[in-house]
Short mmCIF file of C-alpha atoms and ligand atoms in Angstrom, two decimals:
data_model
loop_
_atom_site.label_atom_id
_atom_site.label_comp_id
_atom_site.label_asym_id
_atom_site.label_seq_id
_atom_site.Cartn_x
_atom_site.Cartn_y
_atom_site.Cartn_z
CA UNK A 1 -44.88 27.44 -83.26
CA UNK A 2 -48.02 27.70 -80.70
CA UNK A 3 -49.31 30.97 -80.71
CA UNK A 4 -50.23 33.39 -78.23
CA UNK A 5 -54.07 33.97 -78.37
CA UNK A 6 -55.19 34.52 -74.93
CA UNK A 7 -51.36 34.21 -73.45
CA UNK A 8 -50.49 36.84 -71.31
CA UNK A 9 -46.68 37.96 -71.28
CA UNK A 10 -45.01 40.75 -69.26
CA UNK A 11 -41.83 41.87 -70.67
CA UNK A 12 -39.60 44.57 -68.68
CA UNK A 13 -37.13 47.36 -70.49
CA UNK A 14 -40.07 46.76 -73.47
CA UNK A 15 -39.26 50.12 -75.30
CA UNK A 16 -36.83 49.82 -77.05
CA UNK A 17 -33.89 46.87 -77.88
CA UNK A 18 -34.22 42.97 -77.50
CA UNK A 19 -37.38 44.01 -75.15
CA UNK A 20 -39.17 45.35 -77.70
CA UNK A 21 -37.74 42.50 -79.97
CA UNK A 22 -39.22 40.47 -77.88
CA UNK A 23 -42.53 42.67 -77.83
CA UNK A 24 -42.93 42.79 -81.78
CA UNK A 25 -42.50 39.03 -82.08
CA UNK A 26 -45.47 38.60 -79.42
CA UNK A 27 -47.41 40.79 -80.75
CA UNK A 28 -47.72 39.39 -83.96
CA UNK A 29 -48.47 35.72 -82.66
CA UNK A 30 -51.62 37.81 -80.84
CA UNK A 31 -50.80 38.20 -77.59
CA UNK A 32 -51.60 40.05 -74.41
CA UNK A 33 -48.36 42.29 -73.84
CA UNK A 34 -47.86 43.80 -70.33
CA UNK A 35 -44.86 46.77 -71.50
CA UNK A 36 -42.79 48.02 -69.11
CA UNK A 37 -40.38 49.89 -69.03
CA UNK A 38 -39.14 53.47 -66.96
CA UNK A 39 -38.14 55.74 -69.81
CA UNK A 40 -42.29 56.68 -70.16
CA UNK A 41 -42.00 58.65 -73.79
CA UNK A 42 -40.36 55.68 -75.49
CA UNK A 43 -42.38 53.36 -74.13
CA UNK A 44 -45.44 54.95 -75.43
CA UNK A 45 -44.42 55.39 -78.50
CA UNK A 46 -43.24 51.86 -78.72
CA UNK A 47 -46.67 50.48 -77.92
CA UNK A 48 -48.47 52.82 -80.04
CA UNK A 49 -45.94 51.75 -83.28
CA UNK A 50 -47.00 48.22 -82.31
CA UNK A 51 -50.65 48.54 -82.10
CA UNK A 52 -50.94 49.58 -85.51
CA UNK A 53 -48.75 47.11 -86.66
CA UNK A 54 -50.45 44.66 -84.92
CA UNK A 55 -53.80 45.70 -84.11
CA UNK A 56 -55.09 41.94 -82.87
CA UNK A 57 -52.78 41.96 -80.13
CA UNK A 58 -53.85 43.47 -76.39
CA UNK A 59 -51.08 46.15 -74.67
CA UNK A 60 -50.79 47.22 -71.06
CA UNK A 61 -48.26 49.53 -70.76
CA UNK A 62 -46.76 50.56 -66.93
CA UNK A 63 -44.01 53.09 -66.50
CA UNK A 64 -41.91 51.18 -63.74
CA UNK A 65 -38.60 51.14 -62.67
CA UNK A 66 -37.46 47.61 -62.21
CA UNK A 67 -35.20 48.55 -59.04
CA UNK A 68 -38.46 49.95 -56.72
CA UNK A 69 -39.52 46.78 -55.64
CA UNK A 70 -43.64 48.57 -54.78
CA UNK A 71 -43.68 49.54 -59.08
CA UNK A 72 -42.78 45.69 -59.51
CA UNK A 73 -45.42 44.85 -57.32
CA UNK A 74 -47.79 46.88 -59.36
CA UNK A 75 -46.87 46.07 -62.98
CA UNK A 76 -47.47 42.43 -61.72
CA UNK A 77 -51.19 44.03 -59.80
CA UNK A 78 -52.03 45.88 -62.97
CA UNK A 79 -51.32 42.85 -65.21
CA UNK A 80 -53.28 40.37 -63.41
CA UNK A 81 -56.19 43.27 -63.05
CA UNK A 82 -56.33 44.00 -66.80
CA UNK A 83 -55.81 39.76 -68.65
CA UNK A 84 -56.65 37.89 -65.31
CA UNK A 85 -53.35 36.05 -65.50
CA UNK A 86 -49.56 35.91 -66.33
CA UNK A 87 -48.39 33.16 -68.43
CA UNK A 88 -44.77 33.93 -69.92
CA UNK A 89 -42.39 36.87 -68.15
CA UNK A 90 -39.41 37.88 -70.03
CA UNK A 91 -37.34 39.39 -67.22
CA UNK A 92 -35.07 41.76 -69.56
CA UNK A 93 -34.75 45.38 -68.40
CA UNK A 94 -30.98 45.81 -67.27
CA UNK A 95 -28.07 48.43 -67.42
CA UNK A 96 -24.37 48.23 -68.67
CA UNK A 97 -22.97 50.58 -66.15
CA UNK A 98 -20.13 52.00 -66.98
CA UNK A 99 -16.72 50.73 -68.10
CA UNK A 100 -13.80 50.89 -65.69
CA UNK A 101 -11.26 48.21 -64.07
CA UNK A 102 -12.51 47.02 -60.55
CA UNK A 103 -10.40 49.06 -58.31
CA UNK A 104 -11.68 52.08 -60.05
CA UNK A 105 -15.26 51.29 -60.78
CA UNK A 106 -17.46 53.86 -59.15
CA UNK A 107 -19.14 52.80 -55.98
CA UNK A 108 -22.59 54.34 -56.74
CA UNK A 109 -22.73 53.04 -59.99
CA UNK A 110 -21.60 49.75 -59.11
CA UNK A 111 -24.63 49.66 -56.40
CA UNK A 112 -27.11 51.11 -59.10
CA UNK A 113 -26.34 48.35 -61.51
CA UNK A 114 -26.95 45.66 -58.76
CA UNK A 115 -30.10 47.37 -57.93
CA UNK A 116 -31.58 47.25 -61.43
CA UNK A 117 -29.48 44.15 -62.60
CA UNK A 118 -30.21 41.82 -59.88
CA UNK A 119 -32.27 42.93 -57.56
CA UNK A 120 -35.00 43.77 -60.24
CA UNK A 121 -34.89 40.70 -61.78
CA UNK A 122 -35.23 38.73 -58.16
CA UNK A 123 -38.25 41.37 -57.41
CA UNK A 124 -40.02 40.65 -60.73
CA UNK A 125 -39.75 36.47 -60.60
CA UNK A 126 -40.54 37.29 -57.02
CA UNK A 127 -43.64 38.95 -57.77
CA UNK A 128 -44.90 37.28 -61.17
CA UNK A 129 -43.98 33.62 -59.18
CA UNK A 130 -46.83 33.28 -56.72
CA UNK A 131 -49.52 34.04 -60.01
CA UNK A 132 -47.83 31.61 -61.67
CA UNK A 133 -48.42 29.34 -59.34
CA UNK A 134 -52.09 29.51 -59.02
CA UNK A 135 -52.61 28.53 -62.91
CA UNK A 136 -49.74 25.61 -62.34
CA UNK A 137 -48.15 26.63 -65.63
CA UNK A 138 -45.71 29.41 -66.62
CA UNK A 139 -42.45 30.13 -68.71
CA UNK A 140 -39.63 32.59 -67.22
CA UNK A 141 -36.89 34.22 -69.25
CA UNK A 142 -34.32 36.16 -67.32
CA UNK A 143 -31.83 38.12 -69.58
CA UNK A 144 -28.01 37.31 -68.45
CA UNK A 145 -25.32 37.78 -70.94
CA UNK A 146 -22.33 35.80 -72.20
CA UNK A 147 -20.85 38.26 -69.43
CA UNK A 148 -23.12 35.84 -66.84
CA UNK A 149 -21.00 32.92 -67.97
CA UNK A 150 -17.49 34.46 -69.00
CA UNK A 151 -15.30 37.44 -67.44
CA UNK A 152 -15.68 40.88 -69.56
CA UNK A 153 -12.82 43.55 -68.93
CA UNK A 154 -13.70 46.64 -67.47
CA UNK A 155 -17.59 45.54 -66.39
CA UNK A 156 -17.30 43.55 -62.71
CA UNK A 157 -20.66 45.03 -61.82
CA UNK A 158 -22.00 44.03 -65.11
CA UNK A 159 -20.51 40.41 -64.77
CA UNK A 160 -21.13 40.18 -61.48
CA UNK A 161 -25.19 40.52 -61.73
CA UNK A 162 -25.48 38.70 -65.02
CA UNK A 163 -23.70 35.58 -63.30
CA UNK A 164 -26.56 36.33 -60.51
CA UNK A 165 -28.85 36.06 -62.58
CA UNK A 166 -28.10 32.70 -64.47
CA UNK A 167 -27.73 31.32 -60.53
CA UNK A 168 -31.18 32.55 -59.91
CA UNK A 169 -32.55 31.20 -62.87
CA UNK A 170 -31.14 27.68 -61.63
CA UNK A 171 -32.84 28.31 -58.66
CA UNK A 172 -36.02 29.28 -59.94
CA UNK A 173 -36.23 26.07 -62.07
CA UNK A 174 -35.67 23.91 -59.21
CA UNK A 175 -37.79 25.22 -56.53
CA UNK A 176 -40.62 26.36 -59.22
CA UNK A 177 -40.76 23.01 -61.57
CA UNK A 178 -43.39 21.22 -60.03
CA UNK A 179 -45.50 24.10 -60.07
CA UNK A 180 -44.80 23.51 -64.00
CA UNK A 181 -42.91 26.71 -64.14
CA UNK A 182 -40.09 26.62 -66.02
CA UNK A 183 -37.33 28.94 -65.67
CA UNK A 184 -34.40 29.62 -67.91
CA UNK A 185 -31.97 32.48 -68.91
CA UNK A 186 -30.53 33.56 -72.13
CA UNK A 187 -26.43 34.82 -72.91
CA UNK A 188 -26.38 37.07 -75.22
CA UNK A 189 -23.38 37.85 -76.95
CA UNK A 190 -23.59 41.34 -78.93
CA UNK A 191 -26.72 42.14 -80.47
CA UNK A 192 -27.25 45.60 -82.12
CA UNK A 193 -29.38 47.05 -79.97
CA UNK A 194 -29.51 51.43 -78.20
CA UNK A 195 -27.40 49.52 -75.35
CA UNK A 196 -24.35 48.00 -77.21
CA UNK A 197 -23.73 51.29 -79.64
CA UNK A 198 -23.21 52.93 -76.33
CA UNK A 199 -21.01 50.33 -75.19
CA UNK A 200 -19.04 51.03 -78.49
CA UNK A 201 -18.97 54.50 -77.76
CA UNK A 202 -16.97 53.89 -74.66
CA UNK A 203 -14.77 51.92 -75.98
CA UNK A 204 -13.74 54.51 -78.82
CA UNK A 205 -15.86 57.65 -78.18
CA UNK A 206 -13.57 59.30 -81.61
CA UNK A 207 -15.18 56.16 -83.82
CA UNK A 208 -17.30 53.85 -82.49
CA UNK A 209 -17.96 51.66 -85.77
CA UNK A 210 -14.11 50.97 -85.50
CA UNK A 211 -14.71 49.52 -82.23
CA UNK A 212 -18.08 47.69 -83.31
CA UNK A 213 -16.21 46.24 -86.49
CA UNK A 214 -13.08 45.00 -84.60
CA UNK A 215 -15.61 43.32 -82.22
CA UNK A 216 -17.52 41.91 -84.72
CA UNK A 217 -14.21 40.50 -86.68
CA UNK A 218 -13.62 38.48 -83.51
CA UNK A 219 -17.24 36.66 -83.75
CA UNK A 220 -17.12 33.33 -85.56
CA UNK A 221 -19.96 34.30 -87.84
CA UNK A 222 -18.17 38.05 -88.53
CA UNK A 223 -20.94 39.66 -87.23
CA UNK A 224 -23.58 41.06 -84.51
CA UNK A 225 -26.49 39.39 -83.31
CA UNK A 226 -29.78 40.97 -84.46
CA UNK A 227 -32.23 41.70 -81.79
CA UNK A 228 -35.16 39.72 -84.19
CA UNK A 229 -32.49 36.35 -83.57
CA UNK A 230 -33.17 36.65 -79.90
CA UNK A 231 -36.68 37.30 -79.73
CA UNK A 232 -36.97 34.01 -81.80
CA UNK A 233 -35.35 31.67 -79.19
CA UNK A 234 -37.36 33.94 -76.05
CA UNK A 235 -40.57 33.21 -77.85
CA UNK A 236 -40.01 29.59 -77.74
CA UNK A 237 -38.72 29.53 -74.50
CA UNK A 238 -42.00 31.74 -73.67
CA UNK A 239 -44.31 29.06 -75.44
CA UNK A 240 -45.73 25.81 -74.70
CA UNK A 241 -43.50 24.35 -77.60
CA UNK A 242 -41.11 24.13 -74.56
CA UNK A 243 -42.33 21.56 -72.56
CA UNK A 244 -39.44 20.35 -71.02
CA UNK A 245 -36.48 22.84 -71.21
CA UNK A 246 -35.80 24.69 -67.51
CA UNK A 247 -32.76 25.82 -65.73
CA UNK A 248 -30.31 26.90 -68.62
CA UNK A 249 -27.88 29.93 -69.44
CA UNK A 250 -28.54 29.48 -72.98
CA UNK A 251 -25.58 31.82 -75.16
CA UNK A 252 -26.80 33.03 -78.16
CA UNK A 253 -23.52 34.85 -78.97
CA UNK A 254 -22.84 33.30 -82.51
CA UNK A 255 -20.59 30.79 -80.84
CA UNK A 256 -18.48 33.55 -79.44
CA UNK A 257 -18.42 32.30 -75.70
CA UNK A 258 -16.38 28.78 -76.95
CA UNK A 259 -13.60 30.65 -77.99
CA UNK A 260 -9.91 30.04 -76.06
CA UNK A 261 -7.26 31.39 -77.30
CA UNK A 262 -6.79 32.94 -80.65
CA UNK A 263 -9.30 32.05 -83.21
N1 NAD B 301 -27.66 44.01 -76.55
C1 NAD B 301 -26.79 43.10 -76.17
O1 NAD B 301 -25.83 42.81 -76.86
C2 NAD B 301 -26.95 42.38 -74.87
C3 NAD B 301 -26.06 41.34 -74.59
C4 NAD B 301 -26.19 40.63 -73.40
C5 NAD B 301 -27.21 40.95 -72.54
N2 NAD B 301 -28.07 41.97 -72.82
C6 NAD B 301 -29.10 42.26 -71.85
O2 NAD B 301 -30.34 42.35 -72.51
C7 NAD B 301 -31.19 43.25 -71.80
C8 NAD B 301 -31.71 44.30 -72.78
O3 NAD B 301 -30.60 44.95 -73.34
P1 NAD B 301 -30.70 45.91 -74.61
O4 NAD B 301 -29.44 45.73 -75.37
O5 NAD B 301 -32.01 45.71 -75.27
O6 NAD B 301 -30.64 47.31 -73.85
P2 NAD B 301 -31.24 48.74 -74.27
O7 NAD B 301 -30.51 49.73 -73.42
O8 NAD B 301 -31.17 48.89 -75.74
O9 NAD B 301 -32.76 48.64 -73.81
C9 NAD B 301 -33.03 48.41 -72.43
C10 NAD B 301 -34.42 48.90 -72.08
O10 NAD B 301 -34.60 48.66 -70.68
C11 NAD B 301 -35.07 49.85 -70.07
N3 NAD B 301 -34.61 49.88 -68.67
C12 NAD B 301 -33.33 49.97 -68.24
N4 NAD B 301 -33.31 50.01 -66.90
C13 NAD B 301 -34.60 49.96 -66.48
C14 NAD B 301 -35.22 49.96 -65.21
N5 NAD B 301 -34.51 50.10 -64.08
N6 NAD B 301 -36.56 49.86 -65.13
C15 NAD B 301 -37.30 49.76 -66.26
N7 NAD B 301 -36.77 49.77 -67.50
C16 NAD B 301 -35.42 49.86 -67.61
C17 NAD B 301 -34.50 51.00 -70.90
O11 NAD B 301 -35.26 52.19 -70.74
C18 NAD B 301 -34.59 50.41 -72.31
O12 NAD B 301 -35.85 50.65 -72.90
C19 NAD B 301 -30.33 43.82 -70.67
O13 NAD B 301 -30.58 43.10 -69.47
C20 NAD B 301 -28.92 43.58 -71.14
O14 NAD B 301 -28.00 43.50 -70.09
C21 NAD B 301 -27.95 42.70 -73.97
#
């Protein structure tokens, strides 16, 4: 695969999960890694575990929440300020919210998960778009979820911006492809990352690797995704390997998302 010398990538909720996934396999093809993410003491202990792992790549790091759209505007400032442009953006930083039928989801959560969920990812493509633009090149990865292409009991809020999110992503491709911008989202189905044991813990607070194996036992391949498995297919999506691929939900879910029905 093409590497990253001299590519500049932002990636959002970089400290920890499929962000910094995403983060470790950039950093070893050399490039320069705008981190961001607002939880400040993992993040800097993220990018200082990766610079001495990987010493040849360059690291920004910005403490930013992803739902203020003026910190988006200045993760995208300080970006362009310290590598002079922005070639890949892997739009990732989301929440889960928490898990309760519709009629009984709470209100202010509901509206916090749209905030970070959807409007951060709209404020960051906003944002990272127009500098894009100037160099006529540029790769997009927003993060949806199998839950942005299938219902999930228990998380409307969740479902509800990840299926924004794949719709934007459409958007993006069409309105941003003949600025050779290509735009696409990923599905994930459940990876092992800090977010999904927490999501286990909700489900079965008492044991939560009960819950995790009876999920897993429903996955064709018997298993979790690995967070290294996704930052593979985001770093090609990232790279100029992808010439031609724009305006997909692409699952990787183990096959998960084709199942009707018992299995
Ligand atoms: N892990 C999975 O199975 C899975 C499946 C489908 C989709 N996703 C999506 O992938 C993305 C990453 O998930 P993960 O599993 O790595 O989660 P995680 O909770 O393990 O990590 C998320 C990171 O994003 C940061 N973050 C959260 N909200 C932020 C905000 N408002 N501003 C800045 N940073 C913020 C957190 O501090 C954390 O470092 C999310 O959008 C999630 O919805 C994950």
């Amino acid at each position: 695969m093409s590497d990253f010398k001299n590519k500049t990538v932002i990636i959002t909720g970089a400290a920890m999960g499929l962000g910094l996934a995403v983060a470790e396999e950039l950093a070893s093809k050399g490039a320069n890694l705008t981190l961001v993410d607002y939880n400040e003491e993992a993040l800097t202990k993220a990018k200082n575990e990766l610079a001495s792992k990987y010493p040849d790549a360059k690291y920004l790091t910005v403490t930013a929440d992803v739902s203020n759209e003026e910190a988006v505007k200045n993760y995208v400032n300080a970006t362009v300020s310290e590598f002079g442009k922005i070639d890949g953006f892997y739009n990732n930083a989301g929440i889960e919210g928490r898990q309760a039928p519709m009629t009984e989801y709470d209100i202010n959560m509901f509206k916090k998960v749209v905030d970070i969920n959807l409007m951060g990812v709209y404020y960051g493509m906003r944002y990272v778009i127009p500098e894009m633009q100037k160099n006529k090149t540029g790769r997009i990865v927003n993060v949806a979820s199998v839950g942005g292409i299938r219902g999930v009991l228990n998380q409307s809020a969740y479902v509800a911006t990840k299926h924004a999110v794949a719709g934007m992503s459409k958007n993006a491709a069409l309105e941003y492809g003949r600025d050779g911008i290509l735009t696409n989202a990923i599905a994930p189905g459940a990876i092992k990352t800090p977010m999904v044991a927490e999501a286990f813990k909700q489900v079965n607070p008492e044991n939560p690797q009960a819950a995790e194996d009876e999920y897993a036992s429903r996955n064709p391949t018997k298993r979790l995704g690995k967070p290294s498995e996704v930052a593979k297919l985001v770093t090609f999506l990232l790279s100029e390997d992808n010439g031609y691929v724009s305006g997909q939900v692409i699952a990787i879910d183990g096959g998960e998302s084709n199942i009707y029905g018992n299995s």
